[in-house]
Amino acid sequence: GNVFLFGEHAVVYEHPAIIAATSMRTHVRLSARSDDVVSVTSVGFGAFEATITDLCALQFSSAADYHCSLDLLRDLIKTFLTRFAPASGFTATVSSDIPRESGGMSSSTAVLCAMLAALNAHYDTGIAPEDHFEWVYPLQVKVHGGKASGAEIMSSSVGGYNRVRLDKSAGTARLETAHLQGDHPLHLVIGNTRVEAATKATVPYVMAGWEKCPEAYDAVFSRIAQLVDDGQSALEHAQAQRVGALMDANHELLARELGVSHPKLNRLVDAAR
């Protein structure tokens, strides 16, 4: 799983963010089959089974083609099978420590990265964790309606505390990454409001506001970017109280300026203060 400490939403618009991997993991257990069938079971979400040929024939052009929660995973598996054309299928079981009702912890990205790592290990295709962005980012863009940062991919594939920034200046997207210096002897307590708020809904919401008034939104994103710089310094010097104060300031911008919060979340923030 992943949490944003600073820079959420602004990171979609090529501003920096600081993210951290959590101790809650997503697991994929994959075993070989002698036939050409792919069988996937996701605990709590359902299952699907199809031949390699049928999977490769699926069309996922946009988010409108995703009709159930497992279609994003189907899309990744289809992409992998199309590129490497293995002769035999597999059976996989997906499970996760991340609570199903928790929004904002990048659970879908964790599933995609875990499946990609399992497929790579099984078929020995040479996909390094640092290569996961190339595979997962296009799916994020698709499911989020045209914009995504890909930041969470770093937490799910590599882990640790990282500063990330999406760069599309060369015409293709890449993720600038840097591991934060220091030991970071800080413990994160994650509060769960049990209010589901899918990223695929909040990203287009912010994008709609940005398209109407880009100057105002860009000004907010610049203020958030400054908090990212200050937060990185505080983290690298293990200044826990300063980290908290800066996170409070970041939340205020998200809640009041961008409108991406919830009364229950605001109460949790107030309680943490």
Coordinates of C-alpha atoms in Angstrom, one line a residue:
G1 CA 0.0 0.0 0.0
N2 CA 0.9 3.7 -0.3
V3 CA 0.2 6.9 1.5
F4 CA 0.8 10.4 0.3
L5 CA 2.5 12.6 2.9
F6 CA 2.7 15.7 0.7
G7 CA 1.7 16.6 -2.8
E8 CA -1.4 14.5 -3.5
H9 CA -3.3 15.7 -6.6
A10 CA -0.7 18.4 -7.4
V11 CA 1.6 15.5 -8.4
V12 CA -0.8 14.7 -11.3
Y13 CA 0.2 18.2 -12.8
E14 CA 3.9 17.5 -12.7
H15 CA 4.6 18.9 -9.2
P16 CA 6.6 16.9 -6.7
A17 CA 5.2 14.7 -4.0
I18 CA 6.4 12.6 -1.1
I19 CA 5.0 9.1 -0.7
A20 CA 5.7 6.2 1.6
A21 CA 5.0 2.5 1.4
T22 CA 3.0 0.9 4.2
S23 CA 3.5 -2.4 6.0
M24 CA 0.2 -3.6 4.6
R25 CA 1.0 -5.8 1.6
T26 CA -0.8 -7.3 -1.4
H27 CA 0.1 -10.9 -2.3
V28 CA -0.2 -12.9 -5.5
R29 CA 0.3 -16.6 -5.4
L30 CA 0.8 -18.0 -8.9
S31 CA 1.2 -21.5 -10.1
A32 CA 1.8 -23.1 -13.5
R33 CA -0.8 -24.8 -15.6
S34 CA -0.3 -27.4 -18.4
D35 CA -3.1 -25.8 -20.6
D36 CA -3.6 -22.4 -22.0
V37 CA -6.1 -21.2 -19.4
V38 CA -5.6 -18.3 -17.1
S39 CA -7.6 -18.5 -13.8
V40 CA -7.5 -15.6 -11.3
T41 CA -9.2 -15.4 -7.9
S42 CA -9.2 -12.1 -6.0
V43 CA -10.3 -12.6 -2.4
G44 CA -13.3 -10.4 -1.8
F45 CA -13.6 -9.3 -5.4
G46 CA -14.4 -12.4 -7.4
A47 CA -12.7 -14.5 -10.1
F48 CA -12.4 -15.0 -13.8
E49 CA -11.1 -17.7 -16.1
A50 CA -10.3 -17.5 -19.8
T51 CA -7.9 -18.9 -22.4
I52 CA -4.8 -16.8 -23.4
T53 CA -6.4 -16.3 -26.8
D54 CA -9.6 -15.0 -25.4
L55 CA -7.8 -12.6 -23.0
C56 CA -5.6 -11.2 -25.7
A57 CA -8.7 -10.5 -27.8
L58 CA -10.3 -8.3 -25.1
Q59 CA -10.6 -4.6 -25.9
F60 CA -10.0 -2.0 -23.1
S61 CA -9.8 1.3 -24.9
S62 CA -11.1 3.5 -22.0
A63 CA -12.5 3.4 -18.5
A64 CA -15.9 2.8 -20.1
D65 CA -14.7 -0.7 -21.1
Y66 CA -14.1 -1.6 -17.4
H67 CA -17.3 -3.2 -16.3
C68 CA -16.2 -4.8 -13.0
S69 CA -13.5 -4.4 -10.4
L70 CA -11.4 -7.1 -12.0
D71 CA -11.3 -5.7 -15.5
L72 CA -8.2 -3.5 -14.7
L73 CA -6.4 -6.6 -13.7
R74 CA -7.6 -8.3 -16.9
D75 CA -6.2 -5.4 -18.8
L76 CA -2.7 -5.8 -17.3
I77 CA -2.7 -9.6 -17.8
K78 CA -3.8 -9.1 -21.4
T79 CA -1.0 -6.6 -22.0
F80 CA 1.5 -9.0 -20.5
L81 CA 0.3 -12.0 -22.5
T82 CA 0.2 -10.1 -25.7
R83 CA 3.8 -8.9 -25.4
F84 CA 5.3 -12.2 -24.3
A85 CA 2.9 -14.8 -25.8
P86 CA 3.5 -17.7 -23.4
A87 CA 2.2 -21.1 -24.4
S88 CA 0.8 -22.1 -21.1
G89 CA -1.5 -20.3 -18.6
F90 CA -1.5 -20.0 -14.9
T91 CA -3.6 -20.0 -11.8
A92 CA -3.3 -17.0 -9.4
T93 CA -4.8 -16.0 -6.1
V94 CA -4.8 -12.3 -5.0
S95 CA -5.1 -11.3 -1.4
S96 CA -4.4 -8.1 0.4
D97 CA -3.8 -6.7 3.9
I98 CA -5.2 -3.4 2.8
P99 CA -8.9 -3.0 4.0
R100 CA -11.3 -3.1 1.1
E101 CA -13.1 0.0 2.2
S102 CA -10.0 2.1 2.6
G103 CA -9.7 4.8 -0.1
G104 CA -6.5 6.6 -1.0
M105 CA -4.1 3.8 -0.2
S106 CA -3.5 2.8 -3.8
S107 CA -4.8 -0.7 -3.3
S108 CA -5.5 -1.2 -7.1
T109 CA -1.9 -0.1 -7.9
A110 CA -0.6 -2.6 -5.3
V111 CA -2.6 -5.4 -6.9
L112 CA -1.3 -4.5 -10.4
C113 CA 2.3 -4.3 -9.2
A114 CA 2.0 -7.6 -7.2
M115 CA 0.6 -9.4 -10.2
L116 CA 3.2 -8.0 -12.6
A117 CA 6.0 -9.1 -10.2
A118 CA 4.4 -12.6 -10.0
L119 CA 4.1 -12.9 -13.7
N120 CA 7.7 -11.8 -14.2
A121 CA 8.9 -14.3 -11.7
H122 CA 6.9 -17.1 -13.2
Y123 CA 7.7 -16.4 -16.9
D124 CA 11.2 -15.0 -16.2
T125 CA 10.7 -11.9 -18.5
G126 CA 13.2 -9.6 -16.9
I127 CA 10.8 -6.9 -15.7
A128 CA 12.6 -5.0 -12.9
P129 CA 10.6 -3.2 -10.2
E130 CA 11.8 0.1 -11.6
D131 CA 10.1 -0.9 -14.9
H132 CA 6.6 -1.2 -13.4
F133 CA 5.8 2.4 -14.2
E134 CA 6.0 1.6 -17.9
W135 CA 3.3 -1.1 -17.5
V136 CA 1.0 0.3 -14.8
Y137 CA 0.9 4.1 -15.6
P138 CA -1.0 3.7 -18.9
L139 CA -3.7 1.7 -17.0
Q140 CA -3.9 4.4 -14.3
V141 CA -4.4 7.1 -17.0
K142 CA -7.1 5.1 -18.6
V143 CA -9.1 4.3 -15.4
H144 CA -8.7 7.9 -14.1
G145 CA -10.2 9.5 -17.2
G146 CA -7.0 10.8 -18.8
K147 CA -4.8 12.0 -16.0
A148 CA -2.7 10.2 -13.4
S149 CA 0.7 10.6 -11.7
G150 CA 1.9 7.1 -11.4
A151 CA 3.5 8.1 -8.1
E152 CA 2.0 5.1 -6.2
I153 CA 3.8 2.7 -8.4
M154 CA 7.0 3.5 -6.7
S155 CA 5.7 2.5 -3.3
S156 CA 4.1 -0.7 -4.5
S157 CA 7.2 -1.8 -6.5
V158 CA 10.2 -0.5 -4.6
G159 CA 9.0 0.7 -1.2
G160 CA 10.4 3.2 1.3
Y161 CA 10.0 7.0 1.5
N162 CA 10.4 8.6 -1.9
R163 CA 10.2 12.0 -3.6
V164 CA 8.5 11.6 -7.0
R165 CA 7.6 13.9 -9.9
L166 CA 5.9 13.1 -13.1
D167 CA 7.8 14.4 -16.1
K168 CA 6.1 14.6 -19.5
S169 CA 8.3 17.3 -21.0
A170 CA 9.8 14.9 -23.6
G171 CA 6.4 13.8 -24.9
T172 CA 6.3 10.6 -23.0
A173 CA 5.7 10.2 -19.3
R174 CA 8.4 9.1 -16.9
L175 CA 8.6 9.2 -13.1
E176 CA 11.5 11.1 -11.5
T177 CA 12.3 9.3 -8.2
A178 CA 14.6 9.9 -5.3
H179 CA 14.8 7.9 -2.0
L180 CA 14.8 10.2 0.9
Q181 CA 18.0 10.4 2.9
G182 CA 18.1 9.4 6.6
D183 CA 16.6 6.6 8.7
H184 CA 13.1 8.1 9.1
P185 CA 12.4 6.7 12.6
L186 CA 8.8 7.8 12.3
H187 CA 5.7 5.6 12.8
L188 CA 2.7 6.4 10.7
V189 CA -0.8 5.8 12.1
I190 CA -3.4 5.5 9.3
G191 CA -6.9 6.4 10.2
N192 CA -9.7 4.8 8.3
T193 CA -13.0 6.7 8.0
R194 CA -14.6 3.7 6.2
V195 CA -15.8 6.2 3.6
E196 CA -14.9 4.9 0.1
A197 CA -13.6 7.6 -2.2
A198 CA -12.2 6.1 -5.4
T199 CA -9.2 7.9 -6.9
K200 CA -10.9 7.4 -10.3
A201 CA -13.6 9.9 -9.1
T202 CA -11.5 12.5 -7.3
V203 CA -8.8 12.9 -10.0
P204 CA -11.4 13.9 -12.7
Y205 CA -13.1 16.2 -10.1
V206 CA -9.9 18.2 -9.6
M207 CA -9.2 18.1 -13.3
A208 CA -12.6 19.7 -14.0
G209 CA -11.8 22.5 -11.7
W210 CA -8.3 23.0 -13.1
E211 CA -9.7 23.1 -16.7
K212 CA -12.1 25.9 -15.6
C213 CA -9.6 28.0 -13.7
P214 CA -6.0 26.8 -14.3
E215 CA -4.3 29.9 -12.9
A216 CA -6.0 29.5 -9.5
Y217 CA -5.3 25.8 -9.3
D218 CA -1.7 26.1 -10.4
A219 CA -1.2 28.7 -7.6
V220 CA -2.4 26.1 -5.1
F221 CA -0.2 23.4 -6.6
S222 CA 2.8 25.7 -6.3
R223 CA 2.0 26.2 -2.6
I224 CA 1.8 22.4 -2.2
A225 CA 5.1 22.0 -3.9
Q226 CA 6.7 24.3 -1.4
L227 CA 5.3 22.1 1.4
V228 CA 6.8 19.1 -0.3
D229 CA 10.3 20.7 -0.2
D230 CA 9.8 21.7 3.5
G231 CA 8.4 18.2 4.3
Q232 CA 11.4 16.5 2.7
S233 CA 13.8 18.5 4.9
A234 CA 11.8 17.7 8.0
L235 CA 11.6 14.0 7.2
E236 CA 15.3 13.8 6.5
H237 CA 16.1 15.5 9.8
A238 CA 13.5 13.4 11.7
Q239 CA 11.6 16.5 12.9
A240 CA 8.3 14.7 13.6
Q241 CA 6.4 17.8 15.0
R242 CA 7.4 19.8 11.9
V243 CA 6.3 17.0 9.6
G244 CA 2.9 16.9 11.3
A245 CA 2.5 20.7 11.0
L246 CA 3.4 20.6 7.4
M247 CA 1.0 17.7 6.7
D248 CA -1.7 19.7 8.4
A249 CA -1.0 22.6 6.0
N250 CA -1.1 20.3 3.0
H251 CA -4.4 18.9 4.1
E252 CA -5.9 22.3 4.5
L253 CA -5.0 23.1 0.9
L254 CA -6.5 19.9 -0.3
A255 CA -9.7 20.3 1.7
R256 CA -10.3 24.1 1.4
E257 CA -8.8 24.9 -2.0
L258 CA -9.3 21.7 -4.0
G259 CA -12.3 20.3 -2.2
V260 CA -11.0 16.8 -1.9
S261 CA -11.8 15.8 1.7
H262 CA -14.7 14.6 3.8
P263 CA -16.1 15.7 7.2
K264 CA -15.0 12.4 8.8
L265 CA -11.5 12.8 7.4
N266 CA -11.4 16.4 8.7
R267 CA -12.4 15.2 12.1
L268 CA -9.6 12.6 12.1
V269 CA -7.1 15.3 11.2
D270 CA -8.3 17.5 14.0
A271 CA -8.1 14.6 16.4
A272 CA -4.5 13.8 15.3
R273 CA -3.5 17.5 16.0

